[in-house]
mmCIF file of C-alpha atoms in Angstrom:
data_model
loop_
_atom_site.group_PDB
_atom_site.id
_atom_site.type_symbol
_atom_site.label_atom_id
_atom_site.label_comp_id
_atom_site.label_asym_id
_atom_site.label_seq_id
_atom_site.Cartn_x
_atom_site.Cartn_y
_atom_site.Cartn_z
ATOM 1 C CA MET A 1 173.536 268.841 -23.936
ATOM 2 C CA THR A 2 174.176 268.216 -27.607
ATOM 3 C CA GLU A 3 175.248 264.690 -28.384
ATOM 4 C CA PRO A 4 176.296 264.193 -31.992
ATOM 5 C CA VAL A 5 173.605 262.440 -34.008
ATOM 6 C CA PHE A 6 176.227 260.181 -35.578
ATOM 7 C CA GLU A 7 179.298 259.241 -33.550
ATOM 8 C CA ALA A 8 181.356 258.223 -36.581
ATOM 9 C CA PRO A 9 181.158 259.294 -40.218
ATOM 10 C CA TRP A 10 180.617 255.704 -41.341
ATOM 11 C CA HIS A 11 177.533 255.475 -39.102
ATOM 12 C CA ALA A 12 176.063 258.396 -41.020
ATOM 13 C CA GLN A 13 177.108 256.911 -44.340
ATOM 14 C CA ALA A 14 175.509 253.551 -43.546
ATOM 15 C CA PHE A 15 172.347 255.282 -42.343
ATOM 16 C CA ALA A 16 172.106 257.331 -45.520
ATOM 17 C CA LEU A 17 172.641 254.278 -47.719
ATOM 18 C CA ALA A 18 169.550 252.564 -46.293
ATOM 19 C CA VAL A 19 167.438 255.723 -46.506
ATOM 20 C CA SER A 20 168.547 256.369 -50.062
ATOM 21 C CA LEU A 21 167.954 252.793 -51.230
ATOM 22 C CA GLU A 22 164.451 252.813 -49.747
ATOM 23 C CA ALA A 23 163.736 256.151 -51.411
ATOM 24 C CA GLY A 24 164.855 254.671 -54.720
ATOM 25 C CA GLY A 25 162.545 251.696 -54.305
ATOM 26 C CA ALA A 26 165.234 249.043 -53.743
ATOM 27 C CA PHE A 27 163.249 247.842 -50.744
ATOM 28 C CA THR A 28 160.411 249.044 -48.548
ATOM 29 C CA TRP A 29 160.954 250.314 -45.023
ATOM 30 C CA PRO A 30 158.966 247.428 -43.451
ATOM 31 C CA GLU A 31 161.263 245.021 -45.340
ATOM 32 C CA TRP A 32 164.225 246.922 -43.965
ATOM 33 C CA THR A 33 163.022 246.827 -40.364
ATOM 34 C CA GLN A 34 162.360 243.084 -40.615
ATOM 35 C CA THR A 35 165.872 242.411 -41.902
ATOM 36 C CA PHE A 36 167.509 244.829 -39.499
ATOM 37 C CA GLY A 37 165.492 243.522 -36.545
ATOM 38 C CA ALA A 38 166.566 239.960 -37.381
ATOM 39 C CA VAL A 39 170.244 240.953 -37.552
ATOM 40 C CA LEU A 40 169.979 242.881 -34.275
ATOM 41 C CA ALA A 41 168.453 239.825 -32.621
ATOM 42 C CA GLN A 42 171.291 237.608 -33.922
ATOM 43 C CA HIS A 43 174.008 240.022 -32.860
ATOM 44 C CA GLY A 44 172.324 240.408 -29.481
ATOM 45 C CA LEU A 45 172.722 236.700 -28.742
ATOM 46 C CA SER A 46 176.438 236.922 -28.063
ATOM 47 C CA LYS A 47 176.463 240.242 -26.217
ATOM 48 C CA GLU A 48 174.120 242.965 -25.087
ATOM 49 C CA LEU A 49 174.111 245.681 -27.735
ATOM 50 C CA ASP A 50 174.606 249.180 -26.373
ATOM 51 C CA GLY A 51 172.950 251.046 -29.235
ATOM 52 C CA GLY A 52 176.172 252.774 -30.309
ATOM 53 C CA ASP A 53 178.856 251.315 -32.566
ATOM 54 C CA ASP A 54 177.396 247.796 -32.357
ATOM 55 C CA TYR A 55 174.038 249.122 -33.568
ATOM 56 C CA PHE A 56 175.644 250.392 -36.765
ATOM 57 C CA VAL A 57 177.710 247.220 -37.169
ATOM 58 C CA ALA A 58 174.344 245.402 -37.262
ATOM 59 C CA TRP A 59 173.001 248.086 -39.621
ATOM 60 C CA VAL A 60 175.841 247.383 -42.091
ATOM 61 C CA ALA A 61 175.326 243.619 -41.859
ATOM 62 C CA ALA A 62 171.602 244.149 -42.520
ATOM 63 C CA LEU A 63 172.407 246.321 -45.551
ATOM 64 C CA GLU A 64 174.611 243.584 -46.965
ATOM 65 C CA ARG A 65 171.933 240.992 -46.310
ATOM 66 C CA ILE A 66 169.036 242.896 -47.856
ATOM 67 C CA CYS A 67 171.119 243.956 -50.884
ATOM 68 C CA THR A 68 172.274 240.416 -51.587
ATOM 69 C CA GLU A 69 168.793 238.962 -50.962
ATOM 70 C CA LYS A 70 167.297 241.508 -53.342
ATOM 71 C CA GLY A 71 169.970 240.715 -55.895
ATOM 72 C CA ILE A 72 171.206 244.295 -56.118
ATOM 73 C CA ALA A 73 174.688 243.519 -54.749
ATOM 74 C CA GLY A 74 176.655 240.302 -55.046
ATOM 75 C CA ALA A 75 178.377 239.024 -51.914
ATOM 76 C CA GLU A 76 181.522 238.252 -53.934
ATOM 77 C CA ASP A 77 181.577 241.741 -55.448
ATOM 78 C CA LEU A 78 181.258 243.266 -51.987
ATOM 79 C CA ARG A 79 184.121 241.147 -50.615
ATOM 80 C CA ALA A 80 186.333 242.106 -53.545
ATOM 81 C CA LEU A 81 185.587 245.813 -53.141
ATOM 82 C CA ARG A 82 186.196 245.664 -49.411
ATOM 83 C CA ALA A 83 189.600 244.090 -50.112
ATOM 84 C CA ALA A 84 190.325 246.745 -52.736
ATOM 85 C CA TRP A 85 189.585 249.507 -50.214
ATOM 86 C CA GLU A 86 191.773 247.853 -47.603
ATOM 87 C CA ASP A 87 194.651 247.586 -50.087
ATOM 88 C CA ALA A 88 194.169 251.211 -51.072
ATOM 89 C CA TYR A 89 194.380 252.402 -47.476
ATOM 90 C CA THR A 90 197.502 250.332 -46.902
ATOM 91 C CA ALA A 91 199.165 251.554 -50.088
ATOM 92 C CA THR A 92 198.253 255.248 -49.884
ATOM 93 C CA PRO A 93 200.740 257.462 -48.058
ATOM 94 C CA HIS A 94 199.332 259.219 -45.020
ATOM 95 C CA GLY A 95 197.692 262.533 -45.894
ATOM 96 C CA GLU A 96 196.778 261.653 -49.469
ATOM 97 C CA SER A 97 193.207 260.860 -50.391
ATOM 98 C CA VAL A 98 192.449 257.180 -50.663
ATOM 99 C CA ARG A 99 190.906 255.964 -53.908
ATOM 100 C CA ILE A 100 190.299 252.670 -55.605
ATOM 101 C CA GLY A 101 190.594 252.012 -59.316
ATOM 102 C CA MET B 1 213.675 248.480 -31.159
ATOM 103 C CA PRO B 2 209.888 248.670 -31.243
ATOM 104 C CA HIS B 3 209.803 252.144 -32.797
ATOM 105 C CA ASP B 4 212.112 251.493 -35.680
ATOM 106 C CA HIS B 5 209.651 249.804 -38.016
ATOM 107 C CA ALA B 6 208.861 252.967 -39.961
ATOM 108 C CA ASP B 7 212.382 253.408 -41.297
ATOM 109 C CA ASP B 8 211.885 251.586 -44.564
ATOM 110 C CA ALA B 9 208.110 251.961 -44.994
ATOM 111 C CA PRO B 10 206.483 255.398 -44.967
ATOM 112 C CA PRO B 11 203.364 255.543 -42.788
ATOM 113 C CA HIS B 12 200.298 254.649 -44.796
ATOM 114 C CA SER B 13 196.807 255.983 -44.222
ATOM 115 C CA LEU B 14 195.083 254.765 -41.090
ATOM 116 C CA LEU B 15 193.181 251.591 -41.940
ATOM 117 C CA PRO B 16 189.506 252.126 -41.082
ATOM 118 C CA PRO B 17 187.618 249.562 -39.014
ATOM 119 C CA ASP B 18 186.033 246.600 -40.791
ATOM 120 C CA PRO B 19 182.443 247.926 -40.959
ATOM 121 C CA GLU B 20 183.661 251.196 -42.481
ATOM 122 C CA LEU B 21 185.429 249.273 -45.248
ATOM 123 C CA ARG B 22 182.220 247.314 -45.844
ATOM 124 C CA VAL B 23 180.226 250.546 -46.080
ATOM 125 C CA LYS B 24 182.729 251.804 -48.641
ATOM 126 C CA ALA B 25 182.351 248.574 -50.611
ATOM 127 C CA LEU B 26 178.556 248.914 -50.600
ATOM 128 C CA GLU B 27 178.698 252.564 -51.585
ATOM 129 C CA THR B 28 181.156 251.887 -54.411
ATOM 130 C CA LEU B 29 179.140 249.006 -55.827
ATOM 131 C CA LEU B 30 175.749 250.702 -55.562
ATOM 132 C CA THR B 31 177.104 253.933 -57.038
ATOM 133 C CA ARG B 32 178.591 252.050 -59.985
ATOM 134 C CA LYS B 33 175.220 250.403 -60.543
ATOM 135 C CA GLY B 34 173.510 253.782 -60.455
ATOM 136 C CA LEU B 35 171.355 252.773 -57.482
ATOM 137 C CA ILE B 36 172.571 255.564 -55.251
ATOM 138 C CA ASP B 37 174.040 259.000 -55.732
ATOM 139 C CA PRO B 38 176.806 260.090 -53.313
ATOM 140 C CA ALA B 39 175.480 263.665 -53.377
ATOM 141 C CA ALA B 40 172.068 262.415 -52.267
ATOM 142 C CA LEU B 41 173.728 260.567 -49.389
ATOM 143 C CA ASP B 42 175.407 263.786 -48.265
ATOM 144 C CA GLU B 43 172.076 265.571 -48.354
ATOM 145 C CA ILE B 44 170.419 262.876 -46.233
ATOM 146 C CA ILE B 45 173.244 263.061 -43.690
ATOM 147 C CA GLU B 46 173.079 266.858 -43.559
ATOM 148 C CA THR B 47 169.318 266.723 -43.011
ATOM 149 C CA TYR B 48 169.376 264.258 -40.146
ATOM 150 C CA ALA B 49 172.608 265.433 -38.528
ATOM 151 C CA HIS B 50 171.674 269.122 -38.463
ATOM 152 C CA LYS B 51 168.185 270.026 -39.642
ATOM 153 C CA VAL B 52 165.648 267.589 -38.227
ATOM 154 C CA GLY B 53 165.484 267.135 -34.478
ATOM 155 C CA PRO B 54 163.364 267.205 -31.342
ATOM 156 C CA ARG B 55 162.746 270.965 -31.623
ATOM 157 C CA ASN B 56 160.135 270.011 -34.233
ATOM 158 C CA GLY B 57 158.291 267.754 -31.839
ATOM 159 C CA ALA B 58 158.559 270.332 -29.059
ATOM 160 C CA ALA B 59 156.882 272.915 -31.296
ATOM 161 C CA VAL B 60 154.031 270.478 -31.879
ATOM 162 C CA VAL B 61 153.606 269.854 -28.148
ATOM 163 C CA ALA B 62 153.622 273.566 -27.343
ATOM 164 C CA ARG B 63 151.012 274.220 -30.021
ATOM 165 C CA ALA B 64 148.826 271.447 -28.589
ATOM 166 C CA TRP B 65 149.083 273.013 -25.126
ATOM 167 C CA ILE B 66 147.878 276.432 -26.217
ATOM 168 C CA ASP B 67 145.475 275.546 -29.009
ATOM 169 C CA PRO B 68 142.681 273.145 -27.978
ATOM 170 C CA ASP B 69 141.505 272.654 -31.548
ATOM 171 C CA PHE B 70 144.988 271.718 -32.678
ATOM 172 C CA ARG B 71 145.268 269.343 -29.725
ATOM 173 C CA LYS B 72 142.057 267.620 -30.836
ATOM 174 C CA ARG B 73 143.312 267.288 -34.395
ATOM 175 C CA LEU B 74 146.664 266.002 -33.144
ATOM 176 C CA LEU B 75 145.068 263.269 -31.063
ATOM 177 C CA LYS B 76 142.685 262.330 -33.864
ATOM 178 C CA ASP B 77 145.177 262.283 -36.750
ATOM 179 C CA ALA B 78 148.685 263.281 -35.749
ATOM 180 C CA THR B 79 150.154 262.807 -39.229
ATOM 181 C CA ALA B 80 147.799 265.418 -40.677
ATOM 182 C CA ALA B 81 148.129 267.757 -37.692
ATOM 183 C CA VAL B 82 151.939 267.852 -37.759
ATOM 184 C CA ALA B 83 151.867 268.245 -41.536
ATOM 185 C CA GLU B 84 150.008 271.541 -40.931
ATOM 186 C CA MET B 85 153.203 272.698 -39.235
ATOM 187 C CA GLY B 86 155.325 271.488 -42.115
ATOM 188 C CA PHE B 87 156.621 268.344 -40.451
ATOM 189 C CA THR B 88 156.396 265.599 -43.018
ATOM 190 C CA GLY B 89 158.772 263.098 -44.501
ATOM 191 C CA ARG B 90 160.357 259.740 -44.034
ATOM 192 C CA GLN B 91 159.289 257.731 -41.020
ATOM 193 C CA GLY B 92 156.564 260.231 -40.332
ATOM 194 C CA GLU B 93 153.951 258.683 -42.611
ATOM 195 C CA HIS B 94 151.797 257.416 -39.766
ATOM 196 C CA VAL B 95 152.308 259.195 -36.466
ATOM 197 C CA VAL B 96 150.067 258.632 -33.465
ATOM 198 C CA ALA B 97 150.133 261.079 -30.549
ATOM 199 C CA VAL B 98 149.466 259.608 -27.122
ATOM 200 C CA GLU B 99 148.506 262.018 -24.377
ATOM 201 C CA ASN B 100 149.769 261.818 -20.807
ATOM 202 C CA THR B 101 147.099 262.348 -18.173
ATOM 203 C CA PRO B 102 147.074 262.118 -14.387
ATOM 204 C CA GLU B 103 145.701 258.593 -14.876
ATOM 205 C CA GLN B 104 148.093 257.383 -17.590
ATOM 206 C CA HIS B 105 151.726 257.981 -18.487
ATOM 207 C CA ASN B 106 152.860 256.869 -21.928
ATOM 208 C CA MET B 107 156.281 255.712 -23.044
ATOM 209 C CA VAL B 108 157.528 254.555 -26.423
ATOM 210 C CA VAL B 109 159.886 251.772 -27.470
ATOM 211 C CA CYS B 110 160.648 249.816 -30.623
ATOM 212 C CA THR B 111 161.165 246.219 -29.592
ATOM 213 C CA LEU B 112 162.051 245.119 -33.138
ATOM 214 C CA CYS B 113 164.742 247.663 -33.963
ATOM 215 C CA SER B 114 164.523 251.442 -33.536
ATOM 216 C CA CYS B 115 161.404 252.799 -35.268
ATOM 217 C CA TYR B 116 160.984 256.456 -34.335
ATOM 218 C CA PRO B 117 159.159 259.528 -35.721
ATOM 219 C CA TRP B 118 162.119 261.080 -37.542
ATOM 220 C CA PRO B 119 160.395 264.276 -38.799
ATOM 221 C CA LEU B 120 159.482 265.195 -35.202
ATOM 222 C CA LEU B 121 162.393 263.880 -33.148
ATOM 223 C CA GLY B 122 165.275 263.283 -35.554
ATOM 224 C CA ILE B 123 167.431 260.192 -35.134
ATOM 225 C CA PRO B 124 166.946 258.256 -31.895
ATOM 226 C CA PRO B 125 169.546 258.433 -29.108
ATOM 227 C CA GLY B 126 171.826 255.466 -28.391
ATOM 228 C CA TRP B 127 169.885 254.298 -25.349
ATOM 229 C CA TYR B 128 166.652 254.036 -27.385
ATOM 230 C CA LYS B 129 168.499 251.654 -29.713
ATOM 231 C CA SER B 130 170.122 249.609 -26.937
ATOM 232 C CA ASP B 131 169.102 246.047 -26.131
ATOM 233 C CA ALA B 132 168.660 247.024 -22.506
ATOM 234 C CA TYR B 133 165.974 249.633 -23.183
ATOM 235 C CA ARG B 134 164.260 247.648 -25.921
ATOM 236 C CA ALA B 135 163.986 244.568 -23.727
ATOM 237 C CA ARG B 136 163.151 246.217 -20.427
ATOM 238 C CA ALA B 137 160.723 248.964 -21.456
ATOM 239 C CA VAL B 138 157.905 246.478 -21.944
ATOM 240 C CA ARG B 139 158.841 244.137 -19.093
ATOM 241 C CA GLU B 140 159.531 246.617 -16.327
ATOM 242 C CA PRO B 141 158.680 250.138 -17.458
ATOM 243 C CA ARG B 142 158.622 251.634 -13.969
ATOM 244 C CA LYS B 143 162.133 250.408 -13.265
ATOM 245 C CA VAL B 144 163.333 251.829 -16.565
ATOM 246 C CA LEU B 145 161.700 255.155 -15.742
ATOM 247 C CA ALA B 146 163.359 255.087 -12.314
ATOM 248 C CA ASP B 147 166.723 254.696 -14.098
ATOM 249 C CA PHE B 148 165.870 257.921 -15.906
ATOM 250 C CA GLY B 149 165.140 259.523 -12.537
ATOM 251 C CA LEU B 150 161.402 259.493 -13.089
ATOM 252 C CA THR B 151 159.131 258.121 -10.387
ATOM 253 C CA LEU B 152 155.435 258.315 -11.152
ATOM 254 C CA PRO B 153 152.595 258.416 -8.623
ATOM 255 C CA GLU B 154 151.381 254.898 -7.847
ATOM 256 C CA GLY B 155 147.910 255.664 -9.119
ATOM 257 C CA GLN B 156 149.165 256.645 -12.580
ATOM 258 C CA ARG B 157 149.381 253.632 -14.853
ATOM 259 C CA VAL B 158 152.130 253.299 -17.437
ATOM 260 C CA ARG B 159 151.273 252.336 -20.971
ATOM 261 C CA VAL B 160 154.092 251.263 -23.298
ATOM 262 C CA TRP B 161 153.663 251.740 -27.048
ATOM 263 C CA ASP B 162 155.689 249.598 -29.421
ATOM 264 C CA SER B 163 156.641 251.560 -32.540
ATOM 265 C CA THR B 164 156.831 249.764 -35.856
ATOM 266 C CA ALA B 165 157.699 250.567 -39.437
ATOM 267 C CA GLU B 166 154.016 251.434 -39.891
ATOM 268 C CA VAL B 167 153.133 253.373 -36.727
ATOM 269 C CA ARG B 168 155.353 255.745 -34.772
ATOM 270 C CA TYR B 169 154.320 257.309 -31.496
ATOM 271 C CA LEU B 170 154.801 260.764 -30.046
ATOM 272 C CA VAL B 171 154.096 261.308 -26.367
ATOM 273 C CA LEU B 172 152.176 264.490 -25.611
ATOM 274 C CA PRO B 173 153.412 265.363 -22.114
ATOM 275 C CA MET B 174 151.275 267.151 -19.539
ATOM 276 C CA ARG B 175 151.724 270.908 -19.465
ATOM 277 C CA PRO B 176 153.697 271.842 -16.340
ATOM 278 C CA VAL B 177 151.972 273.953 -13.710
ATOM 279 C CA GLY B 178 152.956 277.603 -13.537
ATOM 280 C CA THR B 179 153.238 278.025 -17.313
ATOM 281 C CA GLU B 180 150.019 279.974 -17.875
ATOM 282 C CA GLY B 181 151.762 283.157 -18.960
ATOM 283 C CA LEU B 182 154.274 281.547 -21.341
ATOM 284 C CA ASP B 183 154.085 281.898 -25.089
ATOM 285 C CA GLU B 184 154.462 279.061 -27.575
ATOM 286 C CA SER B 185 158.219 279.241 -27.985
ATOM 287 C CA ALA B 186 158.842 279.492 -24.240
ATOM 288 C CA LEU B 187 156.620 276.455 -23.761
ATOM 289 C CA ALA B 188 158.469 274.517 -26.465
ATOM 290 C CA ALA B 189 161.730 275.109 -24.591
ATOM 291 C CA LEU B 190 160.308 273.065 -21.693
ATOM 292 C CA VAL B 191 159.785 269.985 -23.875
ATOM 293 C CA SER B 192 162.779 267.663 -24.103
ATOM 294 C CA ARG B 193 163.283 264.813 -26.523
ATOM 295 C CA ASP B 194 162.945 262.363 -23.645
ATOM 296 C CA ALA B 195 159.617 263.917 -22.610
ATOM 297 C CA MET B 196 158.266 263.039 -26.063
ATOM 298 C CA ILE B 197 159.550 259.443 -25.767
ATOM 299 C CA GLY B 198 158.028 259.282 -22.317
ATOM 300 C CA THR B 199 161.185 258.783 -20.265
ATOM 301 C CA ALA B 200 160.932 262.279 -18.800
ATOM 302 C CA LEU B 201 158.287 264.886 -18.029
ATOM 303 C CA ALA B 202 158.055 268.371 -19.456
ATOM 304 C CA GLU B 203 160.220 270.609 -17.305
ATOM 305 C CA ALA B 204 158.832 273.198 -14.941
ATOM 306 C CA PRO B 205 159.875 276.756 -15.822
ATOM 307 C CA THR B 206 162.853 278.039 -13.863
#
């Protein structure tokens, strides 16, 4: 019985981002759990979270919230970069590595 | 024809789901600002995906079963006791070991999010992070245990411990009967992740 620790690579990436930011002093772990717990509670209002994909969707939303609240990432900047990544995926032929400028 | 759309446009890369694009945006921005290092992220992922897991906790439990002095130290100050075995690190700063007895069975939850003793158990399983477990463990622990196939004697009370960012719990299961002749590593093999969360018992040897 060996379930993968992370079901999708982006789950692992999101996990590592929070761990790395805490290690670098961007926020403390109690601050993180407060923010993440609040997001989980909000997301849990509309449906029962199963602890899989939806857990990491909440994790990403909590990362965005704590980074913008701490002033280390602007919400506008994040939206623009997300759009840039989407454009890059759409414009890059299948099989080539996707990059943004 | 529905399959003809690709004639003029070559297939582009598969567009990832929305949260993945948002993770990429975060990673790009924070890397540009020098707040994270992609190589450090890879190292964190490698550690938690492959190196740290419930075998660590099982080694601690087995040691506690065969070494009464270690067991005493574990119950008094688990953080220091597990550090003796080299298990230290993030989310293991304040570990408390709670011992199952014939009178009391212990189980662990994090009602806020998913606090968990990473150095001993790795990353928690999906069910530990689910709303269902987090909500029901405190309210109806015996029913939750029954869902895991675990029915306790009526006289044994169930105590539920709520992990936080400050305190993380490790359940010390009871040593199964018939294990007197087993060495430490054979004993550790009887200790599952769930037994250390309290949703299972240590297995009897086969």
